Amino acid sequence: MQSPPELSDKSNSILFWNIARKGKRSMDIIIKKTKEQRPSFIGLVEAEELTDKDIMRFEETFPSYSIQKLKGGMVLAVKGEIDDIRYYCKDESFKFNYITVTLANQKTAILVADVNAVPFTNRKSALHTIYEFTIKNNPSFIIGDFNTPYESVHFGDFKNNLNSFHKMSKGFTATWPYGIPLFEIDQIWSAKAIRPVLLKKEHYKISDHALLIGVYE
């Protein structure tokens, strides 16, 4: 496994992972990676199996972080404060949380998305809705399991008006499935004012999705 990226004084990091409904074992890895990276924030999807005990263990290990279970089976932890949460969903098409937080004494917003995994669902409408919400509300970061390859034509607006960490990827860009990853469906995007520096992926047997570590300035 690759060593963690070295951060400059100006760099910060993000951790995103679809933990595939694994509880304690995924929290063991999250705590280990948080000790290594000290990320600005951590976003998790398919995190329904994380218990209050798991959340409490994280809080006790990292008292400088705020962590909260969100609707839609998501979890967010920030090195700062969670100020406000808004949840949006459409049937079985998509769901996302828009969270206002305080990081480094500055207000910012994070969007955590989980798009339906049904293979034959047309994801054009879901991605368009998330994009339009992003342009209107201007979150600094958009992270999620989009269940749509980065190469999809439906990411055209994202690529034109946001920054993707894709180009900063170290090694193969595919994030799913475990074993022989074929598709880059787990992604980190940011506002234009944020500069992606590095995107690293780590694979663990407990999830069929790669854990993403994004470094930015």
Coordinates of N, CA and C in Angstrom, one line a residue, residues 10-214:
K10 N 0.4 24.6 3.4 CA -0.9 25.1 2.8 C -1.9 24.0 2.4
S11 N -1.5 22.8 2.5 CA -2.3 21.7 2.0 C -3.3 21.2 3.1
N12 N -4.4 20.7 2.7 CA -5.4 20.1 3.6 C -5.9 18.8 2.8
S13 N -6.5 17.9 3.6 CA -7.0 16.7 2.9 C -8.4 16.4 3.2
I14 N -9.0 15.5 2.4 CA -10.4 15.1 2.5 C -10.3 13.5 2.5
L15 N -11.2 12.9 3.2 CA -11.4 11.5 3.1 C -12.8 11.2 2.8
F16 N -13.0 10.4 1.7 CA -14.3 10.0 1.3 C -14.3 8.5 1.0
W17 N -15.4 7.8 1.5 CA -15.5 6.4 1.4 C -16.9 5.9 1.4
N18 N -17.3 5.0 0.4 CA -18.5 4.2 0.5 C -18.1 3.0 1.3
I19 N -18.6 2.9 2.5 CA -18.1 1.8 3.4 C -19.0 0.5 3.2
A20 N -19.9 0.5 2.3 CA -20.7 -0.7 1.9 C -21.4 -1.3 3.1
R21 N -21.9 -0.5 3.9 CA -22.7 -1.0 5.1 C -21.9 -1.9 6.0
K22 N -20.7 -1.5 6.2 CA -19.8 -2.2 7.2 C -19.7 -1.3 8.4
G23 N -19.8 -1.8 9.6 CA -19.7 -1.0 10.8 C -18.4 -0.9 11.4
K24 N -18.1 -1.7 12.5 CA -16.9 -1.5 13.3 C -15.7 -1.6 12.5
R25 N -15.6 -2.6 11.5 CA -14.4 -2.8 10.8 C -14.0 -1.6 9.9
S26 N -15.0 -0.9 9.4 CA -14.7 0.3 8.6 C -14.3 1.4 9.6
M27 N -14.9 1.5 10.7 CA -14.5 2.6 11.7 C -13.0 2.4 12.1
D28 N -12.6 1.1 12.3 CA -11.2 0.9 12.6 C -10.3 1.5 11.5
I29 N -10.6 1.3 10.3 CA -9.8 1.9 9.2 C -9.9 3.4 9.2
I30 N -11.1 3.9 9.4 CA -11.3 5.4 9.4 C -10.5 6.1 10.5
I31 N -10.5 5.5 11.6 CA -9.7 6.0 12.8 C -8.2 6.0 12.4
K32 N -7.7 4.9 11.8 CA -6.3 4.8 11.4 C -6.0 5.8 10.4
K33 N -6.8 6.0 9.4 CA -6.5 7.0 8.3 C -6.6 8.4 8.9
T34 N -7.5 8.7 9.8 CA -7.6 10.0 10.4 C -6.4 10.3 11.2
K35 N -5.8 9.4 11.9 CA -4.6 9.6 12.7 C -3.5 10.0 11.7
E36 N -3.4 9.3 10.5 CA -2.4 9.6 9.6 C -2.5 10.9 8.8
Q37 N -3.8 11.2 8.4 CA -4.0 12.3 7.5 C -4.5 13.6 8.2
R38 N -5.2 13.4 9.3 CA -5.8 14.6 10.0 C -6.6 15.4 8.9
P39 N -7.5 14.8 8.2 CA -8.2 15.5 7.2 C -9.1 16.6 7.7
S40 N -9.4 17.6 6.8 CA -10.3 18.6 7.2 C -11.7 18.1 7.4
F41 N -12.1 17.1 6.6 CA -13.4 16.5 6.8 C -13.4 15.1 6.2
I42 N -14.3 14.3 6.7 CA -14.5 12.9 6.3 C -16.0 12.7 5.9
G43 N -16.2 12.2 4.7 CA -17.6 11.9 4.2 C -17.7 10.4 4.0
L44 N -18.8 9.8 4.5 CA -19.1 8.4 4.3 C -20.5 8.2 3.7
V45 N -20.7 7.3 2.8 CA -22.0 6.9 2.4 C -22.1 5.4 2.6
E46 N -23.4 4.9 2.5 CA -23.7 3.5 2.8 C -23.2 3.2 4.2
A47 N -23.4 4.1 5.1 CA -22.9 4.0 6.5 C -23.9 3.7 7.5
E48 N -25.0 3.1 7.1 CA -26.1 2.8 8.0 C -25.7 1.9 9.2
E49 N -24.7 1.0 8.9 CA -24.4 0.1 10.0 C -23.4 0.6 11.1
L50 N -23.0 1.9 10.9 CA -22.2 2.5 11.9 C -23.1 2.8 13.1
T51 N -22.7 2.3 14.3 CA -23.6 2.5 15.5 C -23.2 3.7 16.2
D52 N -24.0 4.1 17.2 CA -23.7 5.2 18.1 C -22.4 4.9 18.8
K53 N -22.2 3.7 19.1 CA -20.9 3.3 19.8 C -19.7 3.6 18.9
D54 N -19.8 3.3 17.6 CA -18.8 3.6 16.6 C -18.5 5.1 16.6
I55 N -19.6 5.9 16.5 CA -19.5 7.3 16.4 C -18.8 7.9 17.7
M56 N -19.2 7.3 18.8 CA -18.7 7.8 20.1 C -17.2 7.4 20.2
R57 N -16.8 6.3 19.6 CA -15.4 5.9 19.6 C -14.5 6.9 18.8
F58 N -15.1 7.4 17.7 CA -14.4 8.4 16.9 C -14.3 9.7 17.7
E59 N -15.4 10.1 18.3 CA -15.4 11.4 19.1 C -14.4 11.3 20.2
E60 N -14.3 10.2 20.9 CA -13.3 10.1 22.0 C -11.9 10.1 21.5
T61 N -11.7 9.6 20.3 CA -10.3 9.5 19.7 C -9.9 10.9 19.2
F62 N -10.9 11.6 18.6 CA -10.6 12.9 18.0 C -11.5 14.0 18.5
P63 N -11.2 14.5 19.7 CA -12.1 15.5 20.3 C -12.2 16.8 19.5
S64 N -11.3 17.1 18.6 CA -11.3 18.3 17.9 C -12.2 18.2 16.7
Y65 N -12.8 17.0 16.4 CA -13.7 16.8 15.3 C -15.2 16.8 15.8
S66 N -16.0 17.3 14.9 CA -17.5 17.1 15.1 C -17.9 16.0 14.1
I67 N -18.7 15.0 14.6 CA -19.1 14.0 13.7 C -20.6 13.8 13.9
Q68 N -21.3 13.5 12.8 CA -22.8 13.3 12.9 C -23.3 12.3 11.8
K69 N -24.2 11.5 12.3 CA -24.9 10.6 11.3 C -26.0 11.4 10.6
L70 N -26.0 11.3 9.3 CA -27.0 12.1 8.5 C -28.0 11.2 7.9
K71 N -29.1 11.8 7.4 CA -30.1 11.0 6.7 C -29.5 10.4 5.4
G72 N -30.1 9.4 5.0 CA -29.7 8.7 3.7 C -28.5 7.8 3.9
G73 N -28.2 7.4 5.2 CA -27.1 6.5 5.4 C -25.7 7.1 5.3
M74 N -25.6 8.4 5.5 CA -24.4 9.1 5.4 C -23.8 9.6 6.8
V75 N -22.5 9.9 6.8 CA -21.9 10.4 8.0 C -20.9 11.5 7.6
L76 N -20.8 12.5 8.4 CA -19.8 13.6 8.1 C -19.1 13.9 9.4
A77 N -17.8 14.0 9.3 CA -16.9 14.4 10.4 C -16.1 15.6 9.9
V78 N -16.0 16.7 10.7 CA -15.2 17.8 10.3 C -14.3 18.3 11.4
K79 N -13.1 18.8 11.0 CA -12.2 19.3 12.0 C -12.7 20.7 12.3
G80 N -13.8 20.8 13.0 CA -14.4 22.1 13.3 C -15.8 21.9 13.8
E81 N -16.8 22.6 13.2 CA -18.2 22.5 13.7 C -19.1 22.3 12.5
I82 N -20.1 21.5 12.8 CA -21.2 21.2 11.9 C -22.3 22.2 12.2
D83 N -22.7 23.1 11.4 CA -23.6 24.2 11.7 C -25.0 23.9 11.2
D84 N -25.2 23.4 10.1 CA -26.5 23.2 9.5 C -26.5 22.1 8.5
I85 N -27.6 21.3 8.5 CA -27.7 20.2 7.6 C -29.1 20.2 6.8
R86 N -29.0 20.1 5.5 CA -30.3 20.0 4.7 C -30.2 18.7 3.9
Y87 N -31.2 17.9 3.9 CA -31.3 16.7 3.2 C -32.2 16.7 2.0
Y88 N -31.8 16.1 0.9 CA -32.7 16.1 -0.3 C -32.6 14.7 -0.9
C89 N -33.8 14.2 -1.4 CA -33.8 12.9 -2.0 C -34.9 12.9 -3.1
K90 N -34.8 12.0 -4.0 CA -35.9 11.8 -5.0 C -36.1 10.3 -5.2
D91 N -37.2 9.8 -4.6 CA -37.5 8.4 -4.8 C -36.3 7.5 -4.6
E92 N -36.0 6.7 -5.6 CA -34.8 5.8 -5.6 C -33.7 6.3 -6.5
S93 N -33.9 7.6 -6.9 CA -32.9 8.1 -7.9 C -31.6 8.6 -7.3
F94 N -31.7 9.5 -6.2 CA -30.5 10.0 -5.6 C -30.9 10.6 -4.2
K95 N -29.9 10.8 -3.5 CA -30.0 11.5 -2.2 C -28.7 12.3 -1.9
F96 N -28.8 13.4 -1.2 CA -27.6 14.1 -0.8 C -27.9 15.0 0.4
N97 N -26.8 15.3 1.1 CA -26.9 16.2 2.2 C -26.0 17.4 1.9
Y98 N -26.6 18.6 2.2 CA -25.8 19.8 2.0 C -25.6 20.4 3.4
I99 N -24.3 20.4 3.8 CA -23.9 20.7 5.2 C -23.1 21.9 5.3
T100 N -23.5 22.9 6.1 CA -22.8 24.1 6.3 C -21.9 23.8 7.6
V101 N -20.6 24.1 7.4 CA -19.6 23.8 8.5 C -18.7 25.0 8.7
T102 N -18.0 24.9 9.8 CA -16.9 25.9 10.1 C -15.6 25.1 10.1
L103 N -14.7 25.4 9.2 CA -13.4 24.8 9.1 C -12.4 26.0 9.2
A104 N -11.4 25.8 10.1 CA -10.4 26.8 10.2 C -11.0 28.2 10.4
N105 N -12.0 28.2 11.2 CA -12.7 29.5 11.6 C -13.4 30.2 10.4
Q106 N -13.6 29.4 9.3 CA -14.3 29.9 8.2 C -15.5 29.1 7.8
K107 N -16.6 29.8 7.5 CA -17.8 29.1 7.0 C -17.7 28.5 5.6
T108 N -18.1 27.3 5.5 CA -18.0 26.7 4.1 C -19.1 25.6 4.0
A109 N -19.3 25.0 2.9 CA -20.4 24.1 2.7 C -19.9 22.8 2.0
I110 N -20.4 21.7 2.3 CA -20.0 20.4 1.7 C -21.3 19.7 1.2
L111 N -21.3 19.1 0.0 CA -22.4 18.3 -0.4 C -21.9 16.9 -0.5
V112 N -22.6 16.0 0.1 CA -22.3 14.6 0.1 C -23.4 13.8 -0.6
A113 N -23.1 13.2 -1.7 CA -24.2 12.6 -2.6 C -24.0 11.1 -2.7
D114 N -25.2 10.4 -2.9 CA -25.2 9.0 -3.2 C -26.3 8.8 -4.3
V115 N -25.9 8.4 -5.5 CA -26.8 8.3 -6.6 C -27.1 6.8 -6.7
N116 N -28.3 6.5 -7.1 CA -28.8 5.1 -7.2 C -27.9 4.2 -8.0
A117 N -27.7 3.0 -7.5 CA -26.8 2.0 -8.2 C -27.5 1.1 -9.2
V118 N -28.9 1.2 -9.3 CA -29.6 0.4 -10.3 C -29.0 0.6 -11.7
P119 N -28.5 -0.5 -12.3 CA -27.7 -0.3 -13.5 C -28.4 0.4 -14.7
F120 N -29.7 0.2 -14.8 CA -30.4 0.7 -15.9 C -31.1 2.0 -15.7
T121 N -30.9 2.6 -14.5 CA -31.5 3.9 -14.2 C -30.8 5.0 -15.0
N122 N -31.5 5.8 -15.6 CA -30.9 7.0 -16.3 C -30.5 8.0 -15.3
R123 N -29.2 8.2 -15.2 CA -28.7 9.1 -14.1 C -28.6 10.5 -14.6
K124 N -28.9 10.8 -15.8 CA -28.8 12.2 -16.3 C -29.6 13.2 -15.4
S125 N -30.8 12.8 -15.1 CA -31.6 13.7 -14.3 C -31.0 13.9 -12.9
A126 N -30.5 12.8 -12.3 CA -30.0 12.9 -10.9 C -28.7 13.8 -10.9
L127 N -27.8 13.6 -11.9 CA -26.6 14.4 -11.9 C -26.9 15.9 -12.2
H128 N -27.9 16.1 -13.1 CA -28.3 17.5 -13.4 C -28.9 18.2 -12.2
T129 N -29.7 17.5 -11.4 CA -30.2 18.1 -10.2 C -29.1 18.5 -9.2
I130 N -28.2 17.6 -9.0 CA -27.1 17.8 -8.1 C -26.2 19.0 -8.6
Y131 N -26.0 19.0 -9.9 CA -25.2 20.1 -10.5 C -25.9 21.5 -10.3
E132 N -27.2 21.5 -10.7 CA -28.0 22.8 -10.5 C -28.0 23.3 -9.1
F133 N -28.2 22.3 -8.1 CA -28.1 22.7 -6.7 C -26.8 23.3 -6.4
T134 N -25.7 22.6 -6.9 CA -24.4 23.1 -6.6 C -24.1 24.5 -7.1
I135 N -24.5 24.8 -8.3 CA -24.3 26.1 -8.9 C -25.1 27.2 -8.1
K136 N -26.3 26.8 -7.6 CA -27.2 27.8 -6.9 C -26.7 28.0 -5.5
N137 N -26.1 26.9 -4.8 CA -25.8 27.0 -3.4 C -24.3 27.1 -3.1
N138 N -23.5 26.8 -4.2 CA -22.0 27.1 -4.1 C -21.3 26.3 -2.9
P139 N -21.5 25.0 -2.8 CA -20.7 24.3 -1.8 C -19.2 24.3 -2.3
S140 N -18.3 24.3 -1.3 CA -16.9 24.2 -1.6 C -16.5 22.9 -2.2
F141 N -17.1 21.8 -1.7 CA -16.8 20.5 -2.0 C -18.0 19.7 -2.4
I142 N -18.0 18.8 -3.4 CA -19.0 17.9 -3.8 C -18.4 16.5 -3.8
I143 N -18.8 15.7 -2.9 CA -18.2 14.3 -2.8 C -19.3 13.3 -2.9
G144 N -19.0 12.1 -3.4 CA -20.0 11.1 -3.4 C -19.7 9.9 -4.2
D145 N -20.6 9.0 -4.1 CA -20.7 7.8 -5.0 C -21.8 8.1 -6.0
F146 N -21.3 8.5 -7.2 CA -22.3 9.0 -8.2 C -22.8 7.8 -9.1
N147 N -22.2 6.6 -8.9 CA -22.6 5.4 -9.6 C -22.6 5.7 -11.1
T148 N -21.8 6.6 -11.6 CA -21.7 7.0 -13.0 C -20.2 7.2 -13.3
P149 N -19.6 6.6 -14.3 CA -18.2 6.8 -14.6 C -17.9 8.3 -14.8
Y150 N -16.7 8.7 -14.4 CA -16.2 10.1 -14.6 C -16.3 10.4 -16.1
E151 N -16.1 9.5 -17.0 CA -16.1 9.7 -18.5 C -17.5 10.0 -19.0
S152 N -18.5 9.8 -18.2 CA -19.9 10.0 -18.7 C -20.1 11.4 -19.3
V153 N -20.9 11.5 -20.3 CA -21.3 12.8 -20.9 C -22.1 13.6 -19.9
H154 N -22.7 12.9 -18.9 CA -23.5 13.6 -17.9 C -22.7 14.5 -16.9
F155 N -21.4 14.3 -16.9 CA -20.5 15.1 -16.1 C -20.0 16.4 -16.8
G156 N -20.5 16.6 -18.0 CA -20.0 17.7 -18.8 C -20.1 19.1 -18.1
D157 N -21.2 19.4 -17.5 CA -21.3 20.7 -16.8 C -20.4 20.7 -15.5
F158 N -20.3 19.6 -14.9 CA -19.3 19.5 -13.7 C -17.9 19.9 -14.2
K159 N -17.5 19.3 -15.3 CA -16.1 19.5 -15.8 C -15.9 20.9 -16.2
N160 N -16.9 21.5 -16.8 CA -16.8 22.9 -17.3 C -16.7 23.9 -16.2
N161 N -17.4 23.7 -15.0 CA -17.6 24.7 -14.0 C -17.1 24.4 -12.6
L162 N -16.6 23.2 -12.4 CA -16.0 22.8 -11.2 C -14.6 22.2 -11.4
N163 N -13.9 22.0 -10.3 CA -12.6 21.3 -10.4 C -12.8 19.9 -9.9
S164 N -12.2 19.0 -10.7 CA -12.2 17.6 -10.4 C -10.9 17.2 -9.8
F165 N -10.8 16.3 -8.9 CA -9.6 15.7 -8.4 C -9.1 14.6 -9.3
H166 N -9.8 14.3 -10.3 CA -9.5 13.2 -11.2 C -8.1 13.3 -11.8
K167 N -7.8 14.5 -12.3 CA -6.5 14.7 -13.0 C -5.3 14.6 -12.0
M168 N -5.6 14.7 -10.7 CA -4.5 14.6 -9.8 C -4.3 13.2 -9.2
S169 N -5.0 12.2 -9.9 CA -5.1 10.9 -9.4 C -3.7 10.2 -9.4
K170 N -3.3 9.5 -8.4 CA -2.1 8.7 -8.3 C -2.4 7.3 -8.7
G171 N -1.9 6.8 -9.8 CA -2.2 5.5 -10.3 C -3.5 5.4 -11.0
F172 N -4.1 4.2 -11.1 CA -5.4 4.0 -11.8 C -6.5 4.8 -11.1
T173 N -7.3 5.3 -12.0 CA -8.4 6.2 -11.5 C -9.6 5.4 -11.0
A174 N -9.8 4.2 -11.5 CA -11.1 3.5 -11.2 C -11.2 3.2 -9.7
T175 N -12.4 3.2 -9.2 CA -12.6 3.1 -7.7 C -13.5 1.9 -7.4
W176 N -14.1 1.2 -8.4 CA -15.0 0.1 -8.2 C -15.0 -0.8 -9.3
P177 N -15.2 -2.2 -9.1 CA -15.3 -2.8 -7.8 C -14.0 -3.2 -7.2
Y178 N -14.0 -3.8 -6.0 CA -12.8 -4.2 -5.4 C -12.2 -5.4 -6.2
G179 N -10.9 -5.5 -6.2 CA -10.2 -6.6 -6.9 C -9.7 -6.1 -8.2
I180 N -10.6 -5.9 -9.2 CA -10.1 -5.3 -10.5 C -11.0 -4.1 -10.7
P181 N -10.7 -2.9 -10.2 CA -11.6 -1.8 -10.4 C -11.7 -1.4 -11.9
L182 N -12.9 -1.1 -12.3 CA -13.2 -0.8 -13.7 C -13.7 0.6 -13.9
F183 N -14.4 1.1 -12.9 CA -15.1 2.4 -13.1 C -14.8 3.4 -12.0
E184 N -14.6 4.6 -12.4 CA -14.4 5.7 -11.4 C -15.7 6.4 -11.1
I185 N -16.4 5.7 -10.1 CA -17.8 6.2 -9.8 C -17.8 7.0 -8.5
D186 N -16.7 6.8 -7.7 CA -16.6 7.6 -6.4 C -15.7 8.8 -6.8
Q187 N -16.2 10.0 -6.5 CA -15.5 11.2 -7.0 C -15.5 12.3 -6.0
I188 N -14.5 13.2 -6.1 CA -14.4 14.4 -5.4 C -14.3 15.6 -6.3
W189 N -15.2 16.6 -6.2 CA -15.2 17.8 -6.9 C -15.1 19.0 -6.0
S190 N -14.7 20.1 -6.5 CA -14.6 21.3 -5.7 C -14.9 22.6 -6.5
A191 N -15.2 23.6 -5.7 CA -15.3 24.9 -6.4 C -14.0 25.3 -7.1
K192 N -14.2 26.2 -8.1 CA -13.0 26.6 -8.9 C -11.9 27.3 -8.0
A193 N -12.3 27.9 -6.9 CA -11.3 28.6 -6.0 C -10.4 27.7 -5.3
I194 N -10.7 26.4 -5.3 CA -9.9 25.4 -4.6 C -9.1 24.6 -5.6
R195 N -7.8 24.4 -5.3 CA -6.9 23.7 -6.2 C -6.6 22.3 -5.7
P196 N -7.1 21.3 -6.5 CA -6.8 19.9 -6.1 C -5.3 19.7 -6.3
V197 N -4.6 19.0 -5.4 CA -3.2 18.7 -5.5 C -2.9 17.2 -5.7
L198 N -3.7 16.3 -5.1 CA -3.5 14.9 -5.2 C -4.7 14.1 -4.9
L199 N -4.9 13.0 -5.6 CA -6.0 12.1 -5.3 C -5.4 10.7 -5.2
K200 N -5.6 10.1 -4.0 CA -5.1 8.8 -3.8 C -6.2 7.8 -3.4
K201 N -6.1 6.6 -3.9 CA -7.1 5.6 -3.6 C -6.5 4.4 -2.8
E202 N -7.2 3.9 -1.8 CA -6.8 2.7 -1.1 C -7.9 1.7 -1.1
H203 N -7.6 0.5 -1.3 CA -8.6 -0.6 -1.4 C -8.5 -1.5 -0.2
Y204 N -9.7 -1.8 0.4 CA -9.8 -2.7 1.5 C -10.9 -3.7 1.2
K205 N -10.7 -4.9 1.7 CA -11.6 -6.0 1.3 C -13.0 -5.8 1.9
I206 N -13.2 -5.0 2.9 CA -14.5 -4.9 3.5 C -15.5 -4.1 2.7
S207 N -15.0 -3.3 1.7 CA -15.8 -2.5 0.8 C -15.5 -2.8 -0.6
D208 N -16.5 -2.8 -1.5 CA -16.2 -2.9 -2.9 C -15.8 -1.6 -3.6
H209 N -15.8 -0.5 -2.7 CA -15.4 0.8 -3.2 C -14.0 1.2 -2.6
A210 N -13.3 2.0 -3.4 CA -12.0 2.5 -2.9 C -12.2 3.6 -1.9
L211 N -11.3 3.7 -0.9 CA -11.3 4.9 0.0 C -10.5 6.0 -0.8
L212 N -11.0 7.2 -0.8 CA -10.4 8.3 -1.5 C -9.8 9.3 -0.5
I213 N -8.6 9.7 -0.8 CA -7.9 10.7 0.0 C -7.6 11.8 -1.0
G214 N -8.2 13.0 -0.9 CA -8.0 14.1 -1.7 C -7.2 15.2 -1.0

